[in-house]
Structure formats: C-alpha cells, structure tokens
mmCIF file of C-alpha atoms in Angstrom:
data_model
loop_
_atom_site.group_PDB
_atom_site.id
_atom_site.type_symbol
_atom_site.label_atom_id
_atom_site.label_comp_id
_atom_site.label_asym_id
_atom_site.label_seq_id
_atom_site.Cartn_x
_atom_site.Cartn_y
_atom_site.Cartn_z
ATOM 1 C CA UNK G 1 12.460 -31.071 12.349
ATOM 2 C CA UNK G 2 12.150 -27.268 11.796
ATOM 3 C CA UNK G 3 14.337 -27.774 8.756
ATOM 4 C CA UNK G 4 12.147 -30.433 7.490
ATOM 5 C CA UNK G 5 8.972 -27.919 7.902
ATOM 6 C CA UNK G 6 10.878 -25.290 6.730
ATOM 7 C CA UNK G 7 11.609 -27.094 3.337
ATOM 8 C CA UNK G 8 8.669 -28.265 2.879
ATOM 9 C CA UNK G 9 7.309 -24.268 2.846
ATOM 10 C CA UNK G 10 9.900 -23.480 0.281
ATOM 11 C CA UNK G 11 8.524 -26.191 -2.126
ATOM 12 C CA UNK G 12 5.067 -25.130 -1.700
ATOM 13 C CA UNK G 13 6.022 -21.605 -2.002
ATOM 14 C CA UNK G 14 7.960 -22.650 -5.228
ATOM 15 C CA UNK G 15 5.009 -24.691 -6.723
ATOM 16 C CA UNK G 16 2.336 -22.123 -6.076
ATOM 17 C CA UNK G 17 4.710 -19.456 -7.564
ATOM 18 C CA UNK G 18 2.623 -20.587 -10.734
ATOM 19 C CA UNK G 19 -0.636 -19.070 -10.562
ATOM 20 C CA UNK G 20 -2.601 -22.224 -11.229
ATOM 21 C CA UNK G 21 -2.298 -26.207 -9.865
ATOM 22 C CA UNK G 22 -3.406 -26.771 -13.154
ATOM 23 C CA UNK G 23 -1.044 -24.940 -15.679
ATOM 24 C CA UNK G 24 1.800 -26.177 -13.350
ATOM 25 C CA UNK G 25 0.965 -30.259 -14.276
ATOM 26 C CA UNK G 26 -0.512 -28.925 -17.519
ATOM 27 C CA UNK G 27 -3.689 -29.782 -17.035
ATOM 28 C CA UNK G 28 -6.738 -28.638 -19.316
ATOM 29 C CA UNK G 29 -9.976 -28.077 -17.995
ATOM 30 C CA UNK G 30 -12.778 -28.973 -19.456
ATOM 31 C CA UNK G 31 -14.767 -25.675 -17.948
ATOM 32 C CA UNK G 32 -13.088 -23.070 -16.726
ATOM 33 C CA UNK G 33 -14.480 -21.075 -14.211
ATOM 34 C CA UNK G 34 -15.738 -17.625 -15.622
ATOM 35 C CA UNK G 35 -15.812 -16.055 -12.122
ATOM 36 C CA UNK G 36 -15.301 -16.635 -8.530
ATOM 37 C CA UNK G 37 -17.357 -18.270 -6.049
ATOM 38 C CA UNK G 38 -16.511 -15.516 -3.480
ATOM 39 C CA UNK G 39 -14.386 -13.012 -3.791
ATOM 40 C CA UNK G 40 -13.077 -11.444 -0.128
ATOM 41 C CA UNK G 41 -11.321 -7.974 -0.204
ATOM 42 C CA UNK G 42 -9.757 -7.015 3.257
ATOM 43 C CA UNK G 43 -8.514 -3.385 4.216
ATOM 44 C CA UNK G 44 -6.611 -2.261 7.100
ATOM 45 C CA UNK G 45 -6.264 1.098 7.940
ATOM 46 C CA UNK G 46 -2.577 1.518 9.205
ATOM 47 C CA UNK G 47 -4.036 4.651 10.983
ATOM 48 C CA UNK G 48 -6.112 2.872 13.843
ATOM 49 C CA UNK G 49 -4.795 0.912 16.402
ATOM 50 C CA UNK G 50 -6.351 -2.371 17.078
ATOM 51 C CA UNK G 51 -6.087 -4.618 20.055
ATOM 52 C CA UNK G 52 -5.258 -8.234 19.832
ATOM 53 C CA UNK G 53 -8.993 -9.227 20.013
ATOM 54 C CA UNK G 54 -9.976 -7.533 16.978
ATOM 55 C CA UNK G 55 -6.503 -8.689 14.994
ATOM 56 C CA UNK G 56 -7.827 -11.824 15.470
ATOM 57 C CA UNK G 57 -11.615 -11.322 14.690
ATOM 58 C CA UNK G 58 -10.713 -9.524 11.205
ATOM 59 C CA UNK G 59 -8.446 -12.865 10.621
ATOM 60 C CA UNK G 60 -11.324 -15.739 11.840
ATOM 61 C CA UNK G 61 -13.662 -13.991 9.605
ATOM 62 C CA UNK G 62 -11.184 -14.022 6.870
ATOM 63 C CA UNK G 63 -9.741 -17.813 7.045
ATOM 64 C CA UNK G 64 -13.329 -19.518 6.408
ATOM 65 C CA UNK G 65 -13.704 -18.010 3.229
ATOM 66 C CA UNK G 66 -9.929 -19.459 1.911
ATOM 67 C CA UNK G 67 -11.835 -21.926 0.040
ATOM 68 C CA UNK G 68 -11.406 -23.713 -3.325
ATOM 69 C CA UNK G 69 -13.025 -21.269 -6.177
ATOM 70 C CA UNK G 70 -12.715 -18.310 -3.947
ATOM 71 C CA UNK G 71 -10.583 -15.017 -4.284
ATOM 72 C CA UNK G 72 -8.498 -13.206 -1.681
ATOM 73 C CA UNK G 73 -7.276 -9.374 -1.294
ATOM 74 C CA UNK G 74 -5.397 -7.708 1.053
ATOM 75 C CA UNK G 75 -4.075 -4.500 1.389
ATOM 76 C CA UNK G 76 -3.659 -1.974 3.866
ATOM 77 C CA UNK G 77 -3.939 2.330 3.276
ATOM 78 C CA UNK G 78 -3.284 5.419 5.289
ATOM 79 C CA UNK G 79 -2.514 8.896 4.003
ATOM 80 C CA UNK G 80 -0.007 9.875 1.578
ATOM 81 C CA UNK G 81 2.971 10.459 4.088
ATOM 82 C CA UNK G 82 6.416 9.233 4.036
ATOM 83 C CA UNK G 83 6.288 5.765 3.059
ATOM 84 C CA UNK G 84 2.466 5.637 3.422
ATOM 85 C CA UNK G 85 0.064 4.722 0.522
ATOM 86 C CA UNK G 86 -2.436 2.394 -0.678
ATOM 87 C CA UNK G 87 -0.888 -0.875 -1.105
ATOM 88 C CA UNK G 88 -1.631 -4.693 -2.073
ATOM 89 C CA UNK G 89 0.228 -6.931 0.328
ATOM 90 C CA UNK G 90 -1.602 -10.173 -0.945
ATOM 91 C CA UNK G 91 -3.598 -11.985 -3.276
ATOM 92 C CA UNK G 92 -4.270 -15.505 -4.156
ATOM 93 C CA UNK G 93 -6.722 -17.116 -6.882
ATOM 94 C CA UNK G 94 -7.952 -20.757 -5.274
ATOM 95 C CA UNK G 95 -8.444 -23.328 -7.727
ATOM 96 C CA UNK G 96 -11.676 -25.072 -8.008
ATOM 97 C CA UNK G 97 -11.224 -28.794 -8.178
ATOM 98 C CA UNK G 98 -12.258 -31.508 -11.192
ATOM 99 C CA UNK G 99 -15.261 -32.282 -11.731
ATOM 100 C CA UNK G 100 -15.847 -36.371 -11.671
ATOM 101 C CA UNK G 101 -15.318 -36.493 -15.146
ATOM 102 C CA UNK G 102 -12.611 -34.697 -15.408
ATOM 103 C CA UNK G 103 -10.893 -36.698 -12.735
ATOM 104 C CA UNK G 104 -11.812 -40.158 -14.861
ATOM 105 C CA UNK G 105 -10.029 -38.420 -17.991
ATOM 106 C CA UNK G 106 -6.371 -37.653 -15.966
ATOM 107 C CA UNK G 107 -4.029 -39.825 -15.640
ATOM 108 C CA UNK G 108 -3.489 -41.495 -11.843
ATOM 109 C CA UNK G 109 0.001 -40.083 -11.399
ATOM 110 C CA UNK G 110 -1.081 -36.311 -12.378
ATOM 111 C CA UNK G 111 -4.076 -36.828 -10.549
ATOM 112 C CA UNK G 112 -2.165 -37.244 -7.249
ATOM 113 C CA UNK G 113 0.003 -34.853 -7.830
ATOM 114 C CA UNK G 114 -2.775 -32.319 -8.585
ATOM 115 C CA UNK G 115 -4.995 -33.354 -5.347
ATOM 116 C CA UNK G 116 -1.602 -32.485 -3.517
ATOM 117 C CA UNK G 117 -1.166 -28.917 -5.006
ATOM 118 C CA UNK G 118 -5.037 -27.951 -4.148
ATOM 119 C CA UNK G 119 -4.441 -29.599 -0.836
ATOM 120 C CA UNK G 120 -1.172 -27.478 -0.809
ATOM 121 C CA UNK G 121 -3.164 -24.129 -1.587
ATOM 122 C CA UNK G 122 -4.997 -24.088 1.293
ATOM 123 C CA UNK G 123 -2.240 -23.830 3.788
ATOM 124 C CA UNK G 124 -0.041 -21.484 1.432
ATOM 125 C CA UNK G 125 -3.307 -18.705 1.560
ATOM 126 C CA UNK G 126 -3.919 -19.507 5.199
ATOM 127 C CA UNK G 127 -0.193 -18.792 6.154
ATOM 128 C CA UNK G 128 0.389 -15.926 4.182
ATOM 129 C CA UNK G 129 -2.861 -14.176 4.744
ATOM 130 C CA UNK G 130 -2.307 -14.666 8.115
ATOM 131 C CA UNK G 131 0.802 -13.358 8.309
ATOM 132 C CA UNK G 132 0.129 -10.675 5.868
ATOM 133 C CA UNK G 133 -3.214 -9.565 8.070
ATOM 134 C CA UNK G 134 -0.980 -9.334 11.685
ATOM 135 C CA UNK G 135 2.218 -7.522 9.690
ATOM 136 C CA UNK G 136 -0.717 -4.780 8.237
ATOM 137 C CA UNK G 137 -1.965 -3.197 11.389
ATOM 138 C CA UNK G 138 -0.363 -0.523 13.137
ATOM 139 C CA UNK G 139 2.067 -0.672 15.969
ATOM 140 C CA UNK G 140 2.169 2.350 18.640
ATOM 141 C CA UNK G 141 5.686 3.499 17.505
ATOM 142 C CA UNK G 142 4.536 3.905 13.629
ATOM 143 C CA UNK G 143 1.569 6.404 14.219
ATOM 144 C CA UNK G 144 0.028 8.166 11.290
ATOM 145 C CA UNK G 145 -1.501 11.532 11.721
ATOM 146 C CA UNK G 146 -4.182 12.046 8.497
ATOM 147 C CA UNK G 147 -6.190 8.774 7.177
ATOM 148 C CA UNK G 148 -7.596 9.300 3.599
ATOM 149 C CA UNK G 149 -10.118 6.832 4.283
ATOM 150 C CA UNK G 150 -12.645 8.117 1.215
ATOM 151 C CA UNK G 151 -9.764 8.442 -1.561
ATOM 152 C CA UNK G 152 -8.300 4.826 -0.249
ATOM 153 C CA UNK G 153 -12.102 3.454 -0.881
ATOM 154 C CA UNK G 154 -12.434 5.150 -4.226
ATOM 155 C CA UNK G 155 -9.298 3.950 -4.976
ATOM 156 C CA UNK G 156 -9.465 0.199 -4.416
ATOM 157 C CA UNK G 157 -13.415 -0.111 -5.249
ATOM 158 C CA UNK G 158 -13.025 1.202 -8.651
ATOM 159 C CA UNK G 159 -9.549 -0.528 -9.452
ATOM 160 C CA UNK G 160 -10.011 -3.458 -7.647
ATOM 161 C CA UNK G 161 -13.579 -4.367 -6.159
ATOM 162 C CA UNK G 162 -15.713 -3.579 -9.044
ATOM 163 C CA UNK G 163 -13.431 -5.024 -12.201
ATOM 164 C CA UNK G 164 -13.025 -8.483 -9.928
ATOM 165 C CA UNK G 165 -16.041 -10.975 -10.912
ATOM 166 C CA UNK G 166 -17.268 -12.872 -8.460
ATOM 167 C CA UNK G 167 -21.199 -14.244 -7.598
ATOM 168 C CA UNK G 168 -20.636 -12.752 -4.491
ATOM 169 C CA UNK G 169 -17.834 -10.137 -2.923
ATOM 170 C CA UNK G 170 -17.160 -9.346 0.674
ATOM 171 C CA UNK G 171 -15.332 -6.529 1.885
ATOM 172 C CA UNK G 172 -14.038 -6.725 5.959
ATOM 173 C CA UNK G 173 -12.576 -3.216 6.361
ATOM 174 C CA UNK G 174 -10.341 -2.964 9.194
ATOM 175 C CA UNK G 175 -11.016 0.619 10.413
ATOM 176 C CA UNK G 176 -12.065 3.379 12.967
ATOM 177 C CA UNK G 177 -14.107 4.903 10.167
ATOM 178 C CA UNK G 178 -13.038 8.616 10.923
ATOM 179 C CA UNK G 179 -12.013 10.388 7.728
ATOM 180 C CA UNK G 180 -9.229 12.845 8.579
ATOM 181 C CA UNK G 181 -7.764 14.756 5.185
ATOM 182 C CA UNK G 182 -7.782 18.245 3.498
ATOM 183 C CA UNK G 183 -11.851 17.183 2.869
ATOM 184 C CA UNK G 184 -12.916 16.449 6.337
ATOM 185 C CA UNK G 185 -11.935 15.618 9.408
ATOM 186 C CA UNK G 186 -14.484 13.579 12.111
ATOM 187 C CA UNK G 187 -12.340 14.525 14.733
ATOM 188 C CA UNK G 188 -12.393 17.516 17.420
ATOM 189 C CA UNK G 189 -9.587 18.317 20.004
ATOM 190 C CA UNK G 190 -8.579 14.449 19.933
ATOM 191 C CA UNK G 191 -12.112 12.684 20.068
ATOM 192 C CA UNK G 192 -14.833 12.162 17.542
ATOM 193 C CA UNK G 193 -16.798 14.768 16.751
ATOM 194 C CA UNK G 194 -20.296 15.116 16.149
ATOM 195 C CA UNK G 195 -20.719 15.022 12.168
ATOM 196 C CA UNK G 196 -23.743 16.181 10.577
ATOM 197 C CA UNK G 197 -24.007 12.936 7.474
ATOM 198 C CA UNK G 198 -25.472 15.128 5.069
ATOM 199 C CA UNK G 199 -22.932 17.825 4.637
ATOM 200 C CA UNK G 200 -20.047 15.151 4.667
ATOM 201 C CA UNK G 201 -22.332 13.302 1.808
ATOM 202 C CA UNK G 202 -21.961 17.046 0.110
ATOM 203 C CA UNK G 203 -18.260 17.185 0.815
ATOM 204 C CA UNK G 204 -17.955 13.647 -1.099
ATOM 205 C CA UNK G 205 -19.577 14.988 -4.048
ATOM 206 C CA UNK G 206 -18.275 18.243 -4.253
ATOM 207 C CA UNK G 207 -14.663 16.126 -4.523
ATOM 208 C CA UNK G 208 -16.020 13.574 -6.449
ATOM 209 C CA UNK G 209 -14.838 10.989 -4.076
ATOM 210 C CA UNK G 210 -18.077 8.390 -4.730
ATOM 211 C CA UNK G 211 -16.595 4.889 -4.673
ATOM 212 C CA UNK G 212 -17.895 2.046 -6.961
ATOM 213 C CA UNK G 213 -17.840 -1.608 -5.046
ATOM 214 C CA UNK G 214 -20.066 -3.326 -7.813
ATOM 215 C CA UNK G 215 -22.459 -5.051 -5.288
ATOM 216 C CA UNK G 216 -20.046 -5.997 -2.786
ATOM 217 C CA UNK G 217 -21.057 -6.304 0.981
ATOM 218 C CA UNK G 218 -19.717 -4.135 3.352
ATOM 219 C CA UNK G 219 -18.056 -5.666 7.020
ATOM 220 C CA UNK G 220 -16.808 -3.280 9.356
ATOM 221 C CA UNK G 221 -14.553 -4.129 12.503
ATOM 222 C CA UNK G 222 -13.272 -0.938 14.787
ATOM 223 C CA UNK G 223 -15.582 1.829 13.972
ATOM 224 C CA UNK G 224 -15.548 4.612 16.252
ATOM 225 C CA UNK G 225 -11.859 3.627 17.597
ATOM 226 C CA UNK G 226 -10.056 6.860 19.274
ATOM 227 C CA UNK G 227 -6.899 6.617 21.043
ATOM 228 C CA UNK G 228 -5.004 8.825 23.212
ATOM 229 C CA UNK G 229 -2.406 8.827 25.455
ATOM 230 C CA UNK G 230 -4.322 7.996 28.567
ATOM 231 C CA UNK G 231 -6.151 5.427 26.437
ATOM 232 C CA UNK G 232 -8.937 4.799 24.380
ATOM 233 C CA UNK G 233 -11.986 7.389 24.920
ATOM 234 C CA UNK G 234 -15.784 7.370 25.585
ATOM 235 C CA UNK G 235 -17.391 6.285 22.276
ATOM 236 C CA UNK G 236 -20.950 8.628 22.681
ATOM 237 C CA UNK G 237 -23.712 6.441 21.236
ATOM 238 C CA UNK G 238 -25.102 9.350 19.460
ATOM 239 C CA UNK G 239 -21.875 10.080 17.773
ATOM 240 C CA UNK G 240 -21.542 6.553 17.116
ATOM 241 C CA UNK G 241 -24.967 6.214 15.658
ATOM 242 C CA UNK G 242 -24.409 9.774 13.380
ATOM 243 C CA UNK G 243 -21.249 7.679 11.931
ATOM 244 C CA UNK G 244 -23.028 5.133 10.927
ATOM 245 C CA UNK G 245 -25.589 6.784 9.030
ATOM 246 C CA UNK G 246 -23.247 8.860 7.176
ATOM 247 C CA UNK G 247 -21.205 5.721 6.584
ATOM 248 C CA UNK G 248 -24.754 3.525 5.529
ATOM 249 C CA UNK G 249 -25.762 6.261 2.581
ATOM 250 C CA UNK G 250 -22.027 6.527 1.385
ATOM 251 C CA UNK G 251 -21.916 3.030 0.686
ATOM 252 C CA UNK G 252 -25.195 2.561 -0.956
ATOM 253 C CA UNK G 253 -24.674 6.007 -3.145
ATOM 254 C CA UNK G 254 -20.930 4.025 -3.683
ATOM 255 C CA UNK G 255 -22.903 0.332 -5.231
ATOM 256 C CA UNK G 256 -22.378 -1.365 -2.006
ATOM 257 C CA UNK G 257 -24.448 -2.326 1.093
ATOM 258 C CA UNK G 258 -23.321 -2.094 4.683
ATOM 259 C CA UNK G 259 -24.076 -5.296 6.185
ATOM 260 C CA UNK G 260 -22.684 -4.619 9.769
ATOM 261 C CA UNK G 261 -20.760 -1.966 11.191
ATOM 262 C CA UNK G 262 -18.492 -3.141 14.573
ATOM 263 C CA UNK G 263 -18.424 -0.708 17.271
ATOM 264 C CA UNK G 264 -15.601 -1.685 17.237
ATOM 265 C CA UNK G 265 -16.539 -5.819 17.241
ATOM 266 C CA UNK G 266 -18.714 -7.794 14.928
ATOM 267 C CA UNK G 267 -22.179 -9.325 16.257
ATOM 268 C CA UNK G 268 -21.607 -12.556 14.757
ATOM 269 C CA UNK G 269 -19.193 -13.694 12.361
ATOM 270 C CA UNK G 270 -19.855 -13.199 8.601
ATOM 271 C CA UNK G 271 -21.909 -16.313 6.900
#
C-alpha cells in the first residue's frame, strides 16, 4: 500500500513538473487569465520560535486559499549568517478551470485527463506547502542571533509582492516582529524594549529601508514573541501596543495595510 501511495506522488510530482495542466495535454485557452484571483505570500522568520499551535494556525490560514486561480509563496528569512538568507522554498501557480464552452470544444479523453491534473493540483500545493511551512520554522538547536526583519521585507515586497498581479494579495508573516540588525534593535537585556515608533520610522528612512507591497494585506501571527532560557517572558501591553503602532505606519508608508497583528495568535482566521 505505501508503495502504491508513494507512486502515485511521484507521478503527480512528475506531471505538475510542467507549470501548467494545460500546456502539459496541450490545451489552448480561449482566455487566459491576466492575473490571479488571490495571490498569498507567506514569511517565516527562522529567528522566532513558534509553538505547535501557531505552526498550525499560520498553515489553516494558508490551505483555504490553495484554490484554483490562486497564487502561492513561501519563503522563510533571518539575518545574513552562515547559511542564513532570504530564501523561496515554494511556489505554485493554480490553474483556473474551463469555462463551459471551453469544456464543449475538448475532446472527452483530454477532458478527463485535464479534470484529473486540476484535481491533482490541489493535493500537490497542499502537501508541499505543508511540508514546506513545518520544515521553515525554527528548531531550538538552530538559533539565530540578529533578524533583518526590515531588509527581508524590502527585499521580498519589491521583488516579489509588488511585480506579482493579483485582484487581491495576502501576506501571513510568521514573526515576533522585533527588528534586531546594525539599524535597530527592539530588544533590551533579553526582553522587548520599549521603542519610541517615530524614531524607528526615522531610522527606516535614514537607510532607505521603505518596502513596497503594492496593496497587499498584511497578517501577522507571533508578534511580540521573546524567548529565554527559563521560557517565554511577560509580553507588557504597552510595549506590545508601541509595536504595533510602529509596525501599522511602516506598512502603510510601505503600500500595504495591516489587517491584524497576533499577539502572538490571530482573532479569527483570514476571510
């Protein structure tokens, strides 16, 4: 039986190699899609450690939006240490299915095959977003001191998030939120400090480090996260509420809006 399942991955994974049901059966559409439906852009920061709960609430809120017309990015970022950098570790376009007329105009045969691989899509994304998700956040032995959380957002909103075009994008980033580089660090003898938003805002634009997200909406889950070795510490509501303002103008000076900001969990999950 597991060899059976386990062959039956490999020939998905073989089909969907191509990036498209339809140029694999050579299929012309009559309309092809110009954009997205949704795009969904998810970024883990290696540098905070999350619990099981929160694994799984980045990945519920993910997994409803692997849908047929929709885009998905994932990619995790630290600092620039070792092995650490900003990296994609996966992406899928979905295909969006015939329309009624197009489904008259195919022939039976190609048309079964074809409802197969968009059937097959689904559970190709779901397992390896899944897996790629879980695999992305950090583990107790592979701590990493600094998080570059500003360059990591300029980075991937002006390469990524902004060029992609979608009617609508979604960003879920995985993160305590605490900047801690050669700009700025949110931290004081182990614990979150008290920031003062406006002079980090200044420190952002003195480094030019203003990210550009095209419109996207902005999900955090783990804000305010601080671990130590005798666990994870007070989270001051007043720090806590400092953070978020700083966090609310960076996004809307960066073309963004911050929908919700976990502390460290979600209210609701995204619609």
């Amino acid at each position: 039986m597991k060899k059976y399942l386990f062959t039956i991955f490999l020939s998905i994974s073989s089909l969907l190699a191509s990036p498209s049901c339809y140029d694999y059966y050579k299929v012309e559409r009559q309309e092809i899609p110009s954009s997205f439906n949704t795009a969904v852009f998810i970024l883990i920061d290696e540098t905070t450690l999350f619990n099981e709960s929160l694994k799984k609430e980045v990945w519920d809120n993910v997994l409803k939006f692997i849908q047929a017309g929709n885009y998905v990015y994932i990619a995790k970022f630290s600092a620039f240490i070792n092995n650490n950098y900003n990296t994609k570790v996966f992406d899928f376009s979905l295909d969006t299915p015939l329309t009624q007329q197009e489904r008259y105009d195919t022939r039976k045969d190609t048309l079964a095959k074809l409802d197969k691989c968009l059937n097959d899509q689904f559970i190709y994304v779901a397992q390896n977003a899944q897996k790629s998700i879980f695999e992305s956040f950090q583990s107790i032995a592979n701590a990493i001191p600094k998080s570059d959380i500003l360059f990591s957002l300029k980075d991937f909103s002006e390469n990524i998030i902004e060029p992609t075009q979608a009617e609508r994008k979604i960003v879920i980033l995985a993160s305590d939120m605490l900047e801690n580089s050669s700009v700025s660090s949110f931290y004081s003898k182990g614990s979150m400090r008290l920031i003062t938003p406006q002079d980090e805002l200044k420190n952002i634009e003195e480094n030019s480090l203003w990210g550009n997200f095209g419109g996207a909406e902005v999900y955090v889950v783990g804000a305010g996260l601080v671990t130590s070795d005798k666990g994870t510490n007070y989270r001051d509501p007043k720090k806590l509420a400092r953070l978020k303002g700083f966090w609310s103008s960076y996004f809307e000076k960066s073309d963004a809006k911050l929908v919700e900001m976990g502390q460290p969990s979600l209210k609701k999950i995204i619609q």
